[in-house]
PDB file of C-alpha atoms in Angstrom:
ATOM      1  CA  MET A   1     -21.931 135.485 179.058  1.00 41.00           C
ATOM      2  CA  PHE A   2     -23.227 132.597 181.121  1.00 38.00           C
ATOM      3  CA  GLN A   3     -21.832 130.622 183.999  1.00 43.00           C
ATOM      4  CA  SER A   4     -22.830 127.086 184.935  1.00 39.00           C
ATOM      5  CA  PHE A   5     -24.003 126.190 188.441  1.00 39.00           C
ATOM      6  CA  GLY A   6     -24.821 122.530 189.042  1.00 44.00           C
ATOM      7  CA  GLY A   7     -25.777 121.981 185.411  1.00 42.00           C
ATOM      8  CA  GLU A   8     -27.940 125.123 185.234  1.00 44.00           C
ATOM      9  CA  ARG A   9     -26.781 128.082 183.209  1.00 44.00           C
ATOM     10  CA  MET A  10     -27.160 131.465 184.853  1.00 58.00           C
ATOM     11  CA  LYS A  11     -26.429 134.871 183.399  1.00 77.00           C
ATOM     12  CA  GLN A  12     -23.344 136.493 184.880  1.00 87.00           C
ATOM     13  CA  ALA A  13     -23.637 139.728 186.817  1.00 92.00           C
ATOM     14  CA  LYS A  14     -23.537 142.865 184.695  1.00 94.00           C
ATOM     15  CA  VAL A  15     -20.260 144.782 184.571  1.00 94.00           C
ATOM     16  CA  LEU A  16     -21.122 148.449 185.001  1.00 95.00           C
ATOM     17  CA  SER A  17     -19.909 151.067 182.531  1.00 93.00           C
ATOM     18  CA  SER A  18     -18.091 154.138 183.888  1.00 92.00           C
ATOM     19  CA  GLU A  19     -21.292 156.163 183.563  1.00 95.00           C
ATOM     20  CA  GLU A  20     -23.357 153.523 185.372  1.00 96.00           C
ATOM     21  CA  LEU A  21     -20.841 153.319 188.206  1.00 96.00           C
ATOM     22  CA  LYS A  22     -20.933 157.118 188.591  1.00 96.00           C
ATOM     23  CA  ARG A  23     -24.741 156.979 188.657  1.00 97.00           C
ATOM     24  CA  VAL A  24     -24.743 154.270 191.335  1.00 97.00           C
ATOM     25  CA  MET A  25     -22.287 156.235 193.478  1.00 96.00           C
ATOM     26  CA  ALA A  26     -24.383 159.386 193.036  1.00 96.00           C
ATOM     27  CA  ILE A  27     -27.602 157.579 193.993  1.00 96.00           C
ATOM     28  CA  CYS A  28     -25.940 156.497 197.245  1.00 95.00           C
ATOM     29  CA  GLY A  29     -25.851 160.160 198.236  1.00 92.00           C
ATOM     30  CA  THR A  30     -29.653 160.260 198.144  1.00 94.00           C
ATOM     31  CA  MET A  31     -30.232 157.079 200.179  1.00 94.00           C
ATOM     32  CA  GLN A  32     -30.539 156.349 203.858  1.00 91.00           C
ATOM     33  CA  ASN A  33     -27.158 154.829 204.841  1.00 93.00           C
ATOM     34  CA  GLY A  34     -25.781 156.223 201.593  1.00 94.00           C
ATOM     35  CA  LYS A  35     -22.199 156.661 202.843  1.00 95.00           C
ATOM     36  CA  ARG A  36     -22.159 153.092 204.093  1.00 96.00           C
ATOM     37  CA  ASN A  37     -23.592 151.835 200.798  1.00 97.00           C
ATOM     38  CA  ARG A  38     -21.006 153.810 198.841  1.00 97.00           C
ATOM     39  CA  LEU A  39     -18.193 152.234 200.891  1.00 97.00           C
ATOM     40  CA  MET A  40     -19.700 148.766 200.354  1.00 97.00           C
ATOM     41  CA  LEU A  41     -19.777 149.376 196.585  1.00 97.00           C
ATOM     42  CA  MET A  42     -16.224 150.685 196.547  1.00 97.00           C
ATOM     43  CA  LEU A  43     -14.899 147.656 198.443  1.00 98.00           C
ATOM     44  CA  SER A  44     -16.558 145.488 195.816  1.00 97.00           C
ATOM     45  CA  HIS A  45     -15.402 147.492 192.777  1.00 97.00           C
ATOM     46  CA  TYR A  46     -11.969 148.724 193.853  1.00 97.00           C
ATOM     47  CA  ALA A  47     -10.791 145.761 195.956  1.00 97.00           C
ATOM     48  CA  GLY A  48     -12.717 142.980 194.180  1.00 96.00           C
ATOM     49  CA  LEU A  49     -14.121 141.632 197.437  1.00 96.00           C
ATOM     50  CA  ARG A  50     -17.007 139.162 197.619  1.00 95.00           C
ATOM     51  CA  VAL A  51     -20.008 140.003 199.825  1.00 95.00           C
ATOM     52  CA  GLY A  52     -18.962 137.535 202.518  1.00 94.00           C
ATOM     53  CA  GLU A  53     -15.507 139.111 202.600  1.00 95.00           C
ATOM     54  CA  ILE A  54     -16.906 142.644 202.857  1.00 97.00           C
ATOM     55  CA  ALA A  55     -19.346 141.555 205.567  1.00 95.00           C
ATOM     56  CA  SER A  56     -16.516 140.011 207.609  1.00 95.00           C
ATOM     57  CA  LEU A  57     -14.249 143.084 207.626  1.00 96.00           C
ATOM     58  CA  LYS A  58     -13.519 144.815 210.910  1.00 95.00           C
ATOM     59  CA  TRP A  59     -11.773 148.163 211.273  1.00 96.00           C
ATOM     60  CA  ALA A  60      -8.869 146.335 212.940  1.00 95.00           C
ATOM     61  CA  ASP A  61      -8.309 144.529 209.627  1.00 96.00           C
ATOM     62  CA  VAL A  62      -7.972 147.660 207.496  1.00 97.00           C
ATOM     63  CA  LEU A  63      -6.415 150.301 209.800  1.00 96.00           C
ATOM     64  CA  ASP A  64      -2.793 150.531 210.892  1.00 95.00           C
ATOM     65  CA  LYS A  65      -1.552 151.507 214.383  1.00 94.00           C
ATOM     66  CA  ASP A  66      -1.995 155.200 213.492  1.00 93.00           C
ATOM     67  CA  MET A  67      -5.659 154.569 212.553  1.00 93.00           C
ATOM     68  CA  LYS A  68      -4.915 155.137 208.863  1.00 96.00           C
ATOM     69  CA  PRO A  69      -6.096 152.732 206.133  1.00 97.00           C
ATOM     70  CA  LYS A  70      -3.471 150.178 205.184  1.00 97.00           C
ATOM     71  CA  ALA A  71      -2.275 149.865 201.586  1.00 97.00           C
ATOM     72  CA  MET A  72      -2.437 146.096 202.052  1.00 97.00           C
ATOM     73  CA  PHE A  73      -4.115 143.791 204.559  1.00 96.00           C
ATOM     74  CA  TYR A  74      -4.856 140.079 204.837  1.00 94.00           C
ATOM     75  CA  LEU A  75      -8.256 138.468 204.629  1.00 92.00           C
ATOM     76  CA  LYS A  76      -8.419 135.631 207.126  1.00 89.00           C
ATOM     77  CA  ALA A  77      -8.796 132.130 205.677  1.00 83.00           C
ATOM     78  CA  GLU A  78     -12.167 131.607 207.393  1.00 86.00           C
ATOM     79  CA  ASN A  79     -13.536 134.684 205.599  1.00 85.00           C
ATOM     80  CA  THR A  80     -12.616 133.681 202.038  1.00 83.00           C
ATOM     81  CA  LYS A  81     -14.444 131.380 199.635  1.00 84.00           C
ATOM     82  CA  ALA A  82     -11.313 129.247 199.085  1.00 78.00           C
ATOM     83  CA  LYS A  83     -10.665 129.105 202.862  1.00 83.00           C
ATOM     84  CA  GLU A  84      -7.158 130.446 202.261  1.00 84.00           C
ATOM     85  CA  ALA A  85      -5.820 133.745 203.594  1.00 86.00           C
ATOM     86  CA  ARG A  86      -5.015 136.275 200.899  1.00 91.00           C
ATOM     87  CA  GLN A  87      -3.644 139.762 200.480  1.00 94.00           C
ATOM     88  CA  VAL A  88      -5.973 142.623 199.623  1.00 96.00           C
ATOM     89  CA  HIS A  89      -4.372 145.730 198.144  1.00 96.00           C
ATOM     90  CA  LEU A  90      -6.167 149.058 198.492  1.00 97.00           C
ATOM     91  CA  ASN A  91      -5.578 151.818 195.970  1.00 97.00           C
ATOM     92  CA  ALA A  92      -5.352 155.476 197.028  1.00 97.00           C
ATOM     93  CA  LYS A  93      -9.006 156.123 196.130  1.00 97.00           C
ATOM     94  CA  LEU A  94     -10.255 153.336 198.392  1.00 97.00           C
ATOM     95  CA  GLN A  95      -7.863 154.281 201.212  1.00 98.00           C
ATOM     96  CA  LYS A  96      -9.230 157.837 201.086  1.00 97.00           C
ATOM     97  CA  GLU A  97     -12.833 156.552 201.158  1.00 97.00           C
ATOM     98  CA  LEU A  98     -12.076 154.381 204.213  1.00 97.00           C
ATOM     99  CA  ALA A  99     -10.335 157.284 205.993  1.00 96.00           C
ATOM    100  CA  THR A 100     -13.262 159.621 205.292  1.00 95.00           C
ATOM    101  CA  TYR A 101     -15.814 157.079 206.512  1.00 95.00           C
ATOM    102  CA  TRP A 102     -13.801 156.255 209.655  1.00 95.00           C
ATOM    103  CA  ALA A 103     -13.455 159.978 210.474  1.00 93.00           C
ATOM    104  CA  GLN A 104     -17.238 160.529 210.422  1.00 90.00           C
ATOM    105  CA  LEU A 105     -18.052 157.637 212.759  1.00 87.00           C
ATOM    106  CA  ASP A 106     -19.149 158.545 216.282  1.00 76.00           C
ATOM    107  CA  ARG A 107     -16.642 158.936 219.079  1.00 61.00           C
ATOM    108  CA  TRP A 108     -17.274 155.380 220.280  1.00 68.00           C
ATOM    109  CA  LYS A 109     -15.071 154.031 217.540  1.00 73.00           C
ATOM    110  CA  LYS A 110     -14.092 150.460 218.142  1.00 88.00           C
ATOM    111  CA  LEU A 111     -11.633 148.543 216.015  1.00 90.00           C
ATOM    112  CA  GLU A 112     -13.722 145.390 216.365  1.00 90.00           C
ATOM    113  CA  ARG A 113     -16.732 147.078 214.732  1.00 92.00           C
ATOM    114  CA  PRO A 114     -17.658 145.997 211.201  1.00 95.00           C
ATOM    115  CA  VAL A 115     -16.368 148.297 208.467  1.00 96.00           C
ATOM    116  CA  VAL A 116     -19.780 148.008 206.787  1.00 96.00           C
ATOM    117  CA  GLN A 117     -22.284 147.933 209.624  1.00 93.00           C
ATOM    118  CA  SER A 118     -25.832 146.649 209.368  1.00 91.00           C
ATOM    119  CA  GLN A 119     -28.875 148.680 210.425  1.00 86.00           C
ATOM    120  CA  LYS A 120     -28.750 146.915 213.806  1.00 86.00           C
ATOM    121  CA  GLY A 121     -25.113 147.846 214.356  1.00 84.00           C
ATOM    122  CA  GLY A 122     -23.474 144.475 213.750  1.00 89.00           C
ATOM    123  CA  HIS A 123     -22.061 142.554 210.823  1.00 91.00           C
ATOM    124  CA  PHE A 124     -24.198 142.018 207.736  1.00 95.00           C
ATOM    125  CA  THR A 125     -24.876 138.436 206.782  1.00 94.00           C
ATOM    126  CA  PRO A 126     -23.777 137.723 203.206  1.00 93.00           C
ATOM    127  CA  ILE A 127     -27.443 137.334 202.178  1.00 95.00           C
ATOM    128  CA  SER A 128     -28.494 140.650 203.717  1.00 96.00           C
ATOM    129  CA  MET A 129     -25.563 142.363 201.990  1.00 96.00           C
ATOM    130  CA  VAL A 130     -26.613 140.839 198.633  1.00 96.00           C
ATOM    131  CA  GLN A 131     -30.025 142.424 199.261  1.00 96.00           C
ATOM    132  CA  ALA A 132     -28.419 145.784 200.140  1.00 96.00           C
ATOM    133  CA  PHE A 133     -26.531 145.753 196.826  1.00 97.00           C
ATOM    134  CA  ALA A 134     -29.772 144.927 194.992  1.00 96.00           C
ATOM    135  CA  ARG A 135     -31.553 147.902 196.603  1.00 96.00           C
ATOM    136  CA  VAL A 136     -28.803 150.277 195.459  1.00 97.00           C
ATOM    137  CA  PHE A 137     -28.790 148.966 191.874  1.00 97.00           C
ATOM    138  CA  ASP A 138     -32.604 149.080 191.768  1.00 97.00           C
ATOM    139  CA  ALA A 139     -32.584 152.682 192.997  1.00 96.00           C
ATOM    140  CA  ALA A 140     -30.103 153.554 190.220  1.00 96.00           C
ATOM    141  CA  GLY A 141     -32.283 151.795 187.630  1.00 96.00           C
ATOM    142  CA  ILE A 142     -29.554 149.358 186.589  1.00 96.00           C
ATOM    143  CA  GLU A 143     -30.766 145.928 185.512  1.00 95.00           C
ATOM    144  CA  ASP A 144     -28.833 142.647 185.740  1.00 95.00           C
ATOM    145  CA  ALA A 145     -26.346 144.073 188.271  1.00 96.00           C
ATOM    146  CA  SER A 146     -25.731 142.168 191.487  1.00 95.00           C
ATOM    147  CA  SER A 147     -23.345 141.988 194.418  1.00 95.00           C
ATOM    148  CA  HIS A 148     -20.912 140.211 192.059  1.00 94.00           C
ATOM    149  CA  SER A 149     -20.883 143.083 189.546  1.00 96.00           C
ATOM    150  CA  GLY A 150     -18.144 144.926 191.402  1.00 96.00           C
ATOM    151  CA  ARG A 151     -15.861 141.893 191.478  1.00 95.00           C
ATOM    152  CA  ARG A 152     -16.331 141.399 187.736  1.00 95.00           C
ATOM    153  CA  TRP A 153     -15.694 145.131 187.151  1.00 96.00           C
ATOM    154  CA  PHE A 154     -12.472 144.934 189.215  1.00 95.00           C
ATOM    155  CA  ILE A 155     -11.129 142.004 187.185  1.00 95.00           C
ATOM    156  CA  THR A 156     -12.335 143.374 183.832  1.00 94.00           C
ATOM    157  CA  GLN A 157     -10.821 146.836 184.386  1.00 93.00           C
ATOM    158  CA  MET A 158      -7.410 145.361 185.211  1.00 93.00           C
ATOM    159  CA  ALA A 159      -7.525 142.934 182.275  1.00 92.00           C
ATOM    160  CA  HIS A 160      -8.341 145.736 179.823  1.00 90.00           C
ATOM    161  CA  SER A 161      -5.603 147.906 181.357  1.00 91.00           C
ATOM    162  CA  GLY A 162      -2.957 145.300 180.534  1.00 91.00           C
ATOM    163  CA  VAL A 163      -2.355 143.973 184.055  1.00 94.00           C
ATOM    164  CA  SER A 164      -0.703 140.542 184.027  1.00 93.00           C
ATOM    165  CA  PRO A 165      -3.261 137.686 184.213  1.00 92.00           C
ATOM    166  CA  LYS A 166      -1.214 136.100 187.028  1.00 93.00           C
ATOM    167  CA  VAL A 167      -1.409 139.310 189.081  1.00 94.00           C
ATOM    168  CA  ILE A 168      -5.187 139.569 188.496  1.00 93.00           C
ATOM    169  CA  MET A 169      -5.625 135.907 189.469  1.00 93.00           C
ATOM    170  CA  GLU A 170      -3.779 136.465 192.757  1.00 92.00           C
ATOM    171  CA  LEU A 171      -5.655 139.684 193.557  1.00 93.00           C
ATOM    172  CA  ALA A 172      -8.955 137.895 192.901  1.00 91.00           C
ATOM    173  CA  GLY A 173      -7.936 134.938 195.059  1.00 89.00           C
ATOM    174  CA  HIS A 174      -8.483 132.435 192.249  1.00 90.00           C
ATOM    175  CA  LYS A 175      -6.529 129.189 191.989  1.00 89.00           C
ATOM    176  CA  GLN A 176      -7.042 128.794 188.238  1.00 89.00           C
ATOM    177  CA  LEU A 177      -6.501 131.349 185.489  1.00 87.00           C
ATOM    178  CA  THR A 178      -9.550 129.964 183.663  1.00 90.00           C
ATOM    179  CA  THR A 179     -11.723 131.086 186.590  1.00 87.00           C
ATOM    180  CA  THR A 180     -10.340 134.626 186.341  1.00 88.00           C
ATOM    181  CA  GLN A 181     -10.862 134.690 182.577  1.00 89.00           C
ATOM    182  CA  ARG A 182     -14.570 133.908 182.999  1.00 89.00           C
ATOM    183  CA  TYR A 183     -14.983 137.146 184.956  1.00 88.00           C
ATOM    184  CA  ILE A 184     -13.658 139.372 182.171  1.00 88.00           C
ATOM    185  CA  ASP A 185     -16.343 141.244 180.270  1.00 88.00           C
ATOM    186  CA  VAL A 186     -15.859 142.019 176.569  1.00 86.00           C
ATOM    187  CA  THR A 187     -17.949 144.671 174.825  1.00 82.00           C
ATOM    188  CA  ASP A 188     -19.014 144.858 171.186  1.00 84.00           C
ATOM    189  CA  GLU A 189     -16.959 148.039 170.833  1.00 84.00           C
ATOM    190  CA  GLN A 190     -13.826 146.223 171.979  1.00 83.00           C
ATOM    191  CA  LYS A 191     -14.470 143.470 169.433  1.00 86.00           C
ATOM    192  CA  ARG A 192     -14.971 146.050 166.660  1.00 88.00           C
ATOM    193  CA  ASN A 193     -11.747 147.818 167.646  1.00 84.00           C
ATOM    194  CA  ALA A 194      -9.890 144.494 167.745  1.00 84.00           C
ATOM    195  CA  VAL A 195     -10.634 143.625 164.131  1.00 87.00           C
ATOM    196  CA  GLU A 196      -9.648 147.117 163.018  1.00 86.00           C
ATOM    197  CA  VAL A 197      -6.036 146.440 163.980  1.00 84.00           C
ATOM    198  CA  LEU A 198      -5.795 143.780 161.260  1.00 80.00           C
TER     199      LEU A 198
END
């Protein structure tokens, strides 16, 4: 599937299969900053966040007063592509990952620290985070994947699980349903299965 940018057609980011996602998560365990990279990937895949949104997150955004991950938090308008605040819902798997990562941080925990911290200890820039995603996918030997693969996976998984298109659109922070639909990946197997119902 292709997407148009300023008249040019570019191939969309690959949507990882279950096996590929497991491989990427496993490869994180072998890398320097592997736990951080795993969390970055999970925020992309399980919350559908863009790189700029992940890079902007602070612990104060995602933890409640008891220092536990929230089930829902708000992205600030200045940190979203549409420049509108939106809700982000975290499933139990992602809440557990955040809690585990927070617990292993040093005792100088600060709520204003980035959730995904750069090598220098500050926030990633969106471009440097795109490069970090590329390094992980390269290490896992997965071609055509990018920092946008997780967002497409998030939308595709919900669409194929029967989640309402309106709900997916709101979770993705899209204004138009047609935008959300462009993110959904369809496999040859799904097409074969579809015609078999006739």
